[in-house]
Tab-separated table of N, CA and C in Angstrom:
chain	number	residue	atom	x	y	z
D	1	MET	N	0.756	-1.533	-0.233
D	1	MET	CA	-0.189	0.066	0.396
D	1	MET	C	1.269	0.991	0.148
D	2	LYS	N	0.492	2.690	-0.789
D	2	LYS	CA	1.656	3.582	-1.389
D	2	LYS	C	-0.120	4.553	-0.559
D	3	ILE	N	1.092	5.422	0.823
D	3	ILE	CA	-0.080	6.054	1.416
D	3	ILE	C	1.087	7.606	1.221
D	4	SER	N	0.874	8.953	-0.142
D	4	SER	CA	1.157	9.775	0.455
D	4	SER	C	0.104	11.529	-0.211
D	5	GLY	N	0.605	12.694	-0.073
D	5	GLY	CA	-0.615	13.834	0.132
D	5	GLY	C	0.763	14.742	0.477
D	6	THR	N	0.114	15.300	0.258
D	6	THR	CA	0.497	16.725	0.326
D	6	THR	C	0.357	17.474	1.862
D	7	VAL	N	1.724	17.833	2.197
D	7	VAL	CA	1.125	18.862	4.322
D	7	VAL	C	1.027	20.787	3.751
D	8	PHE	N	0.032	20.853	4.216
D	8	PHE	CA	-0.501	22.572	3.605
D	8	PHE	C	-0.177	23.045	5.020
D	9	MET	N	-0.277	24.268	5.433
D	9	MET	CA	0.722	25.443	6.366
D	9	MET	C	-0.587	25.682	6.143
D	10	GLN	N	-1.248	26.987	7.308
D	10	GLN	CA	-2.994	27.117	7.726
D	10	GLN	C	-3.158	27.455	6.564
D	11	ASP	N	-3.165	28.552	5.779
D	11	ASP	CA	-3.896	28.382	4.677
D	11	ASP	C	-4.581	27.741	3.607
D	12	GLY	N	-4.227	25.987	3.899
D	12	GLY	CA	-4.190	25.384	3.591
D	12	GLY	C	-3.700	25.348	1.739
D	13	LYS	N	-2.991	26.090	1.346
D	13	LYS	CA	-2.458	26.504	-0.199
D	13	LYS	C	-1.125	26.198	-0.013
D	14	THR	N	-0.525	26.963	1.676
D	14	THR	CA	1.822	26.886	0.963
D	14	THR	C	1.540	25.199	1.696
D	15	PRO	N	2.515	25.131	0.418
D	15	PRO	CA	3.136	22.613	0.747
D	15	PRO	C	3.846	23.534	2.057
D	16	ALA	N	4.071	23.378	3.191
D	16	ALA	CA	4.991	23.000	4.923
D	16	ALA	C	6.142	22.311	4.435
D	17	LYS	N	7.055	23.187	4.384
D	17	LYS	CA	9.274	21.665	4.070
D	17	LYS	C	9.124	21.633	6.341
D	18	ASP	N	10.007	20.237	5.864
D	18	ASP	CA	10.573	19.922	6.847
D	18	ASP	C	9.485	19.388	8.625
D	19	VAL	N	8.618	19.123	7.347
D	19	VAL	CA	7.610	18.952	8.463
D	19	VAL	C	7.644	16.928	8.342
D	20	ILE	N	8.105	16.369	9.749
D	20	ILE	CA	8.352	15.005	10.120
D	20	ILE	C	6.390	14.622	10.404
D	21	VAL	N	5.981	13.126	9.462
D	21	VAL	CA	5.344	12.499	9.419
D	21	VAL	C	5.712	11.585	9.627
D	22	TYR	N	4.878	11.259	11.029
D	22	TYR	CA	5.456	8.748	11.867
D	22	TYR	C	4.091	9.724	11.688
D	23	ILE	N	4.469	7.892	11.504
D	23	ILE	CA	2.711	6.994	11.168
D	23	ILE	C	3.020	5.502	11.923
D	24	TYR	N	2.182	4.493	12.680
D	24	TYR	CA	2.886	3.289	12.601
D	24	TYR	C	1.469	2.713	12.706
D	25	HIS	N	0.907	1.279	13.543
D	25	HIS	CA	-0.145	0.382	12.652
D	25	HIS	C	0.487	-1.049	13.679
D	26	THR	N	-0.691	-1.453	13.434
D	26	THR	CA	-0.728	-2.920	13.741
D	26	THR	C	-0.449	-3.933	12.536
D	27	ASN	N	-0.244	-5.202	13.013
D	27	ASN	CA	0.399	-5.871	11.796
D	27	ASN	C	-0.911	-6.604	11.361
D	28	ARG	N	-0.668	-8.084	10.429
D	28	ARG	CA	-1.754	-8.855	9.936
D	28	ARG	C	-2.718	-9.373	11.255
D	29	GLN	N	-2.082	-9.273	12.572
D	29	GLN	CA	-3.368	-9.608	12.984
D	29	GLN	C	-3.452	-9.349	14.307
D	30	GLY	N	-3.271	-8.259	14.152
D	30	GLY	CA	-3.853	-6.798	14.760
D	30	GLY	C	-3.350	-6.476	16.547
D	31	ILE	N	-2.032	-6.355	16.077
D	31	ILE	CA	-1.222	-6.540	16.931
D	31	ILE	C	-0.287	-5.172	17.048
D	32	TYR	N	0.307	-4.753	17.293
D	32	TYR	CA	1.168	-3.418	17.635
D	32	TYR	C	2.330	-4.847	17.319
D	33	GLN	N	3.215	-4.805	16.449
D	33	GLN	CA	3.914	-5.965	17.042
D	33	GLN	C	5.776	-5.917	16.959
D	34	THR	N	5.569	-6.604	18.726
D	34	THR	CA	7.519	-5.617	19.313
D	34	THR	C	8.088	-6.952	18.673
D	35	ARG	N	9.560	-7.152	18.510
D	35	ARG	CA	10.732	-7.848	18.471
D	35	ARG	C	11.147	-8.437	20.230
D	36	GLY	N	11.068	-7.174	20.939
D	36	GLY	CA	10.768	-7.340	22.042
D	36	GLY	C	12.475	-6.667	22.732
D	37	ASN	N	13.329	-5.935	22.585
D	37	ASN	CA	13.890	-5.300	22.836
D	37	ASN	C	14.310	-3.696	22.367
D	38	GLU	N	12.987	-3.301	21.926
D	38	GLU	CA	12.361	-2.035	21.806
D	38	GLU	C	12.863	-1.207	22.559
D	39	THR	N	12.349	0.631	22.413
D	39	THR	CA	13.278	1.625	23.334
D	39	THR	C	12.116	2.843	23.269
D	40	GLY	N	11.644	3.629	23.545
D	40	GLY	CA	11.660	4.702	23.458
D	40	GLY	C	10.377	4.922	23.303
D	41	TRP	N	9.562	5.224	21.745
D	41	TRP	CA	8.043	4.771	20.792
D	41	TRP	C	8.245	3.552	20.772
D	42	ALA	N	8.875	3.310	20.402
D	42	ALA	CA	8.530	1.712	19.902
D	42	ALA	C	8.373	0.533	21.132
D	43	LYS	N	8.456	0.790	22.461
D	43	LYS	CA	8.224	-0.183	22.916
D	43	LYS	C	6.263	0.313	23.125
D	44	ARG	N	6.074	1.037	22.770
D	44	ARG	CA	4.456	0.878	22.541
D	44	ARG	C	4.080	0.917	21.071
D	45	HIS	N	4.400	1.445	20.737
D	45	HIS	CA	4.285	1.451	19.350
D	45	HIS	C	4.048	-0.074	18.255
D	46	GLY	N	5.479	-0.595	18.454
D	46	GLY	CA	6.422	-1.407	17.715
D	46	GLY	C	7.464	-0.899	16.451
D	47	PHE	N	7.455	-2.167	16.351
D	47	PHE	CA	8.706	-1.343	15.481
D	47	PHE	C	8.137	-1.503	13.830
D	48	ILE	N	6.382	-1.510	13.515
D	48	ILE	CA	5.939	-1.456	11.979
D	48	ILE	C	5.447	-0.200	12.128
D	49	ARG	N	6.368	1.149	11.867
D	49	ARG	CA	6.250	2.471	12.046
D	49	ARG	C	7.303	3.020	11.301
D	50	GLY	N	7.108	4.691	10.963
D	50	GLY	CA	8.511	5.400	10.165
D	50	GLY	C	7.527	6.522	10.437
D	51	TRP	N	8.597	6.931	9.353
D	51	TRP	CA	8.816	8.763	8.921
D	51	TRP	C	8.816	9.526	8.662
D	52	ILE	N	9.224	10.747	7.878
D	52	ILE	CA	9.332	11.252	6.611
D	52	ILE	C	9.080	12.475	7.023
D	53	LYS	N	10.435	13.249	6.086
D	53	LYS	CA	10.110	14.748	5.849
D	53	LYS	C	9.982	15.092	5.106
D	54	THR	N	9.055	15.961	4.412
D	54	THR	CA	8.847	16.987	4.215
D	54	THR	C	9.474	17.789	3.528
D	55	GLY	N	9.903	18.025	2.068
D	55	GLY	CA	10.477	18.935	0.975
D	55	GLY	C	9.837	20.279	0.980
D	56	GLU	N	11.293	20.754	-0.323
D	56	GLU	CA	10.101	22.562	0.053
D	56	GLU	C	8.676	22.450	-0.569
D	57	ASP	N	8.615	20.776	-1.238
D	57	ASP	CA	6.899	20.498	-1.902
D	57	ASP	C	5.861	20.299	-1.211
D	58	GLY	N	6.163	19.532	0.160
D	58	GLY	CA	5.537	19.153	1.641
D	58	GLY	C	5.077	17.902	1.327
D	59	ARG	N	5.696	16.962	-0.354
D	59	ARG	CA	5.496	16.373	-0.035
D	59	ARG	C	5.523	14.205	0.711
D	60	TYR	N	4.970	13.371	1.442
D	60	TYR	CA	5.631	12.942	1.954
D	60	TYR	C	3.926	11.462	1.289
D	61	THR	N	5.700	10.541	1.321
D	61	THR	CA	4.780	9.299	1.013
D	61	THR	C	5.886	7.847	1.932
D	62	PHE	N	5.125	6.691	1.817
D	62	PHE	CA	5.223	5.747	2.332
D	62	PHE	C	4.341	4.523	2.446
D	63	TYR	N	5.621	3.773	2.350
D	63	TYR	CA	4.953	2.075	1.428
D	63	TYR	C	4.534	1.407	2.794
D	64	THR	N	3.319	1.066	2.923
D	64	THR	CA	3.422	-0.121	3.823
D	64	THR	C	2.232	-1.956	3.639
D	65	PHE	N	1.170	-2.186	4.616
D	65	PHE	CA	0.689	-2.859	4.391
D	65	PHE	C	-0.701	-2.500	5.024
D	66	ARG	N	-2.181	-2.909	4.611
D	66	ARG	CA	-3.572	-2.431	5.092
D	66	ARG	C	-2.714	-3.373	7.016
D	67	PRO	N	-3.760	-2.837	8.193
D	67	PRO	CA	-2.849	-2.935	9.266
D	67	PRO	C	-4.837	-3.660	9.818
D	68	ALA	N	-4.529	-4.323	10.663
D	68	ALA	CA	-6.199	-5.245	10.946
D	68	ALA	C	-6.574	-4.760	11.916
D	69	THR	N	-8.030	-4.794	12.159
D	69	THR	CA	-8.200	-4.470	13.527
D	69	THR	C	-7.995	-4.514	14.684
D	70	TYR	N	-8.105	-4.453	15.843
D	70	TYR	CA	-7.358	-4.998	16.919
D	70	TYR	C	-8.687	-6.638	17.303
D	71	PRO	N	-7.466	-7.236	18.003
D	71	PRO	CA	-9.187	-8.957	18.130
D	71	PRO	C	-9.561	-9.219	18.290
D	72	ASP	N	-10.341	-7.737	19.146
D	72	ASP	CA	-11.357	-7.541	19.866
D	72	ASP	C	-12.138	-6.731	19.377
D	73	ARG	N	-11.475	-6.572	17.761
D	73	ARG	CA	-12.933	-6.026	16.832
D	73	ARG	C	-12.950	-4.515	17.455
D	74	SER	N	-12.304	-4.238	18.558
D	74	SER	CA	-13.101	-3.122	19.036
D	74	SER	C	-13.484	-1.513	18.105
D	75	GLU	N	-11.987	-1.859	17.318
D	75	GLU	CA	-11.852	-0.802	16.536
D	75	GLU	C	-11.668	-0.975	14.995
D	76	PRO	N	-12.417	-0.085	14.325
D	76	PRO	CA	-11.506	-0.103	13.093
D	76	PRO	C	-9.648	-0.452	12.425
D	77	GLY	N	-9.507	-0.828	11.289
D	77	GLY	CA	-8.260	-0.567	10.955
D	77	GLY	C	-8.298	0.456	11.027
D	78	HIS	N	-7.087	1.140	11.615
D	78	HIS	CA	-6.735	1.836	11.024
D	78	HIS	C	-4.989	2.875	11.389
D	79	ILE	N	-4.219	3.576	10.908
D	79	ILE	CA	-3.054	3.941	10.412
D	79	ILE	C	-2.765	5.365	11.656
D	80	HIS	N	-2.562	5.099	12.956
D	80	HIS	CA	-1.809	6.133	13.873
D	80	HIS	C	-0.977	7.453	12.504
D	81	VAL	N	-1.472	8.853	13.589
D	81	VAL	CA	-0.731	10.000	12.692
D	81	VAL	C	0.163	10.755	14.206
D	82	THR	N	1.513	10.909	13.991
D	82	THR	CA	1.979	12.366	13.947
D	82	THR	C	2.459	13.346	13.769
D	83	VAL	N	2.639	14.515	13.872
D	83	VAL	CA	2.524	15.207	13.343
D	83	VAL	C	3.982	16.123	13.844
D	84	LYS	N	4.725	16.680	14.193
D	84	LYS	CA	5.922	17.495	14.375
D	84	LYS	C	6.430	18.635	12.989
D	85	GLU	N	5.924	19.733	13.708
D	85	GLU	CA	5.989	21.000	12.099
D	85	GLU	C	7.938	21.117	14.390
D	86	PRO	N	8.394	22.543	12.568
D	86	PRO	CA	9.520	22.755	12.941
D	86	PRO	C	10.203	23.123	14.554
D	87	ASP	N	8.590	23.860	14.370
D	87	ASP	CA	8.470	24.879	15.746
D	87	ASP	C	7.669	25.357	16.641
D	88	LYS	N	6.943	23.651	16.543
D	88	LYS	CA	6.520	23.640	17.638
D	88	LYS	C	6.660	22.028	17.908
D	89	ASN	N	5.082	21.816	19.043
D	89	ASN	CA	5.611	20.355	19.738
D	89	ASN	C	4.215	19.254	18.688
D	90	GLU	N	4.628	18.202	18.823
D	90	GLU	CA	4.159	17.158	18.089
D	90	GLU	C	3.236	17.357	18.548
D	91	TYR	N	2.220	16.943	17.659
D	91	TYR	CA	0.071	16.452	17.974
D	91	TYR	C	0.193	15.857	16.870
D	92	TYR	N	-1.053	14.519	17.922
D	92	TYR	CA	-1.756	13.722	16.702
D	92	TYR	C	-2.492	14.222	15.754
D	93	ILE	N	-2.768	13.549	14.746
D	93	ILE	CA	-3.933	14.154	13.664
D	93	ILE	C	-5.138	12.599	13.539
D	94	ASP	N	-6.057	13.346	13.367
D	94	ASP	CA	-6.822	11.913	12.704
D	94	ASP	C	-6.813	10.207	11.793
D	95	GLU	N	-6.582	9.628	12.775
D	95	GLU	CA	-6.033	8.632	11.642
D	95	GLU	C	-6.698	7.938	10.525
D	96	TYR	N	-5.604	7.172	10.203
D	96	TYR	CA	-6.172	6.967	8.543
D	96	TYR	C	-6.924	5.778	8.916
D	97	LEU	N	-8.283	6.200	7.950
D	97	LEU	CA	-9.406	4.950	7.981
D	97	LEU	C	-10.127	4.584	7.057
D	98	PHE	N	-10.589	3.094	6.863
D	98	PHE	CA	-10.513	3.267	5.539
D	98	PHE	C	-12.263	3.184	5.333
D	99	ASP	N	-12.207	3.603	4.622
D	99	ASP	CA	-14.072	4.043	4.753
D	99	ASP	C	-14.140	2.399	4.528
D	100	ASP	N	-14.205	1.597	3.979
D	100	ASP	CA	-15.690	0.404	3.125
D	100	ASP	C	-14.670	-0.549	4.505
D	101	ASP	N	-14.485	-0.325	5.451
D	101	ASP	CA	-14.002	-1.397	6.540
D	101	ASP	C	-15.511	-0.646	7.589
D	102	PRO	N	-16.054	-1.945	7.502
D	102	PRO	CA	-17.930	-2.116	8.311
D	102	PRO	C	-17.702	-1.928	10.119
D	103	LEU	N	-16.281	-1.701	10.069
D	103	LEU	CA	-16.596	-1.480	12.205
D	103	LEU	C	-16.261	-0.065	12.239
D	104	LEU	N	-16.066	0.394	10.778
D	104	LEU	CA	-16.679	1.971	10.755
D	104	LEU	C	-18.030	2.715	10.012
D	105	THR	N	-18.787	2.844	12.051
D	105	THR	CA	-20.205	2.766	11.608
D	105	THR	C	-19.977	4.567	11.064
D	106	GLN	N	-21.110	4.259	11.233
D	106	GLN	CA	-21.881	6.011	11.010
D	106	GLN	C	-21.227	6.421	12.088
D	107	ALA	N	-21.722	5.739	13.678
D	107	ALA	CA	-21.253	6.501	15.091
D	107	ALA	C	-20.316	6.913	15.064
D	108	LYS	N	-18.798	5.835	15.096
D	108	LYS	CA	-17.673	6.375	14.864
D	108	LYS	C	-17.533	6.783	13.944
D	109	ARG	N	-18.008	7.520	12.690
D	109	ARG	CA	-17.586	8.696	11.917
D	109	ARG	C	-18.068	9.760	12.400
D	110	GLY	N	-19.048	9.526	12.552
D	110	GLY	CA	-19.351	11.218	13.958
D	110	GLY	C	-18.871	11.790	14.781
D	111	LYS	N	-17.995	10.835	15.668
D	111	LYS	CA	-17.170	11.409	16.419
D	111	LYS	C	-15.910	11.881	15.931
D	112	LEU	N	-15.412	11.376	14.525
D	112	LEU	CA	-13.941	11.953	14.428
D	112	LEU	C	-14.192	13.935	14.541
D	113	GLU	N	-12.308	14.225	14.540
D	113	GLU	CA	-12.373	15.255	14.782
D	113	GLU	C	-12.056	15.938	13.865
D	114	ASN	N	-11.545	15.445	13.274
D	114	ASN	CA	-10.787	15.528	11.491
D	114	ASN	C	-9.600	16.589	11.163
D	115	ARG	N	-8.825	15.833	13.099
D	115	ARG	CA	-7.510	16.793	13.265
D	115	ARG	C	-6.587	16.774	12.088
D	116	ALA	N	-6.220	18.132	11.443
D	116	ALA	CA	-6.448	18.041	10.193
D	116	ALA	C	-6.118	17.800	8.325
D	117	GLY	N	-7.504	17.948	8.745
D	117	GLY	CA	-8.276	17.485	8.064
D	117	GLY	C	-8.518	15.894	8.384
D	118	SER	N	-9.921	15.703	6.964
D	118	SER	CA	-10.395	14.164	7.623
D	118	SER	C	-9.630	12.672	7.206
D	119	GLY	N	-9.460	11.629	8.482
D	119	GLY	CA	-8.463	10.669	7.872
D	119	GLY	C	-9.269	9.137	7.387
D	120	ILE	N	-10.102	9.879	6.688
D	120	ILE	CA	-11.175	8.829	6.898
D	120	ILE	C	-10.327	8.308	4.612
D	121	VAL	N	-9.967	7.604	4.430
D	121	VAL	CA	-9.641	7.332	2.946
D	121	VAL	C	-10.541	6.053	2.197
D	122	LYS	N	-10.442	6.014	1.461
D	122	LYS	CA	-10.260	5.696	-0.569
D	122	LYS	C	-9.504	4.890	-0.655
D	123	PRO	N	-9.214	3.925	-0.443
D	123	PRO	CA	-7.914	3.027	-1.295
D	123	PRO	C	-7.969	2.629	-2.998
D	124	LYS	N	-7.006	3.239	-3.675
D	124	LYS	CA	-7.824	2.526	-5.095
D	124	LYS	C	-6.743	1.657	-5.347
D	125	LEU	N	-7.441	0.092	-5.619
D	125	LEU	CA	-5.845	-0.587	-7.060
D	125	LEU	C	-5.167	-0.427	-7.633
D	126	VAL	N	-3.997	-0.620	-7.984
D	126	VAL	CA	-3.827	0.412	-8.872
D	126	VAL	C	-2.354	-0.348	-9.778
D	127	ASN	N	-2.226	-0.792	-10.344
D	127	ASN	CA	-1.619	-2.335	-10.726
D	127	ASN	C	-0.722	-2.981	-9.521
D	128	GLY	N	-2.288	-3.697	-8.621
D	128	GLY	CA	-1.649	-4.610	-7.418
D	128	GLY	C	-1.202	-3.553	-6.703
D	129	MET	N	-1.447	-2.317	-5.971
D	129	MET	CA	-0.995	-1.867	-5.089
D	129	MET	C	-2.287	-1.333	-4.638
D	130	LEU	N	-2.180	-1.105	-3.270
D	130	LEU	CA	-3.518	-0.375	-3.269
D	130	LEU	C	-2.690	1.493	-3.085
D	131	ILE	N	-3.714	2.055	-3.307
D	131	ILE	CA	-2.730	3.667	-3.648
D	131	ILE	C	-4.068	4.391	-2.253
D	132	ILE	N	-3.104	5.174	-1.568
D	132	ILE	CA	-4.141	6.076	-0.765
D	132	ILE	C	-3.437	7.464	-0.453
D	133	GLU	N	-4.178	8.596	-1.064
D	133	GLU	CA	-3.760	9.857	-1.092
D	133	GLU	C	-4.547	10.734	0.095
D	134	ARG	N	-3.989	11.274	0.697
D	134	ARG	CA	-4.099	12.525	1.814
D	134	ARG	C	-3.477	13.759	2.974
D	135	ASP	N	-3.698	14.517	1.977
D	135	ASP	CA	-3.412	16.212	1.918
D	135	ASP	C	-3.658	15.753	3.923
D	136	LEU	N	-1.857	17.280	4.290
D	136	LEU	CA	-2.805	17.595	5.119
D	136	LEU	C	-2.095	18.935	5.690
D	137	PHE	N	-3.512	19.120	6.785
D	137	PHE	CA	-4.023	20.871	6.611
D	137	PHE	C	-3.563	21.029	8.095
D	138	LEU	N	-1.644	21.849	8.540
D	138	LEU	CA	-1.245	21.957	10.021
D	138	LEU	C	-2.780	22.924	10.366
D	139	GLY	N	-2.900	22.226	12.286
D	139	GLY	CA	-3.018	23.195	12.447
D	139	GLY	C	-4.720	22.758	12.972
D	140	LYS	N	-5.200	22.653	11.561
D	140	LYS	CA	-6.844	22.435	11.269
D	140	LYS	C	-7.364	21.082	12.156
D	141	ASN	N	-8.747	22.087	13.219
D	141	ASN	CA	-9.167	21.620	14.277
D	141	ASN	C	-8.019	21.083	14.640
D	142	ILE	N	-6.693	21.897	15.682
D	142	ILE	CA	-6.003	21.217	16.824
D	142	ILE	C	-6.104	21.723	18.057
D	143	PRO	N	-6.962	22.221	18.253
D	143	PRO	CA	-7.232	22.329	19.664
D	143	PRO	C	-6.583	22.912	20.550
D	144	ASP	N	-5.703	24.618	20.434
D	144	ASP	CA	-4.607	25.654	21.315
D	144	ASP	C	-3.441	25.693	20.598
D	145	TYR	N	-3.858	25.812	19.409
D	145	TYR	CA	-2.517	25.371	17.297
D	145	TYR	C	-2.201	26.721	18.325
D	146	PRO	N	-0.665	26.445	18.414
D	146	PRO	CA	-0.340	27.903	18.425
D	146	PRO	C	-0.019	28.552	17.209
D	147	ASN	N	-0.003	29.514	16.909
D	147	ASN	CA	0.029	30.586	15.460
D	147	ASN	C	1.070	31.175	15.816
D	148	GLY	N	1.851	31.478	14.382
D	148	GLY	CA	2.874	31.906	14.325
D	148	GLY	C	3.509	31.925	12.833
D	149	LYS	N	4.667	31.868	13.095
D	149	LYS	CA	6.227	31.239	11.518
D	149	LYS	C	5.012	30.231	10.820
């Protein structure tokens, strides 16, 4: 699965450079899999994780696979996302959630905060690979988001 998009500044038009986009998710059994020697964030997030820093064009791309729901099926399959801007503390944004997931009910959709924009994605199968495009909007629906640079 390829996940990509553009990170935009608060104006929604200007690409944001030097922003770190960090993701992590479960394995195909719905577990945050570890190897046993993790430190820092990996202790909780497991080893299926990664980050990328945007360039001048604000673009980001990850290659991964579609995660499974938790074994108890309490939540739809999802990918967690944290954003770190150069001059601000990191903050989480709405997870990538799959529109076709039967566990993504109307009630769950209604509770989404749309942090950095909607996280509901519709993967498209292109040449045997799922493709997801999601643009991120810095500060959008982030409580107490500091204005500034």
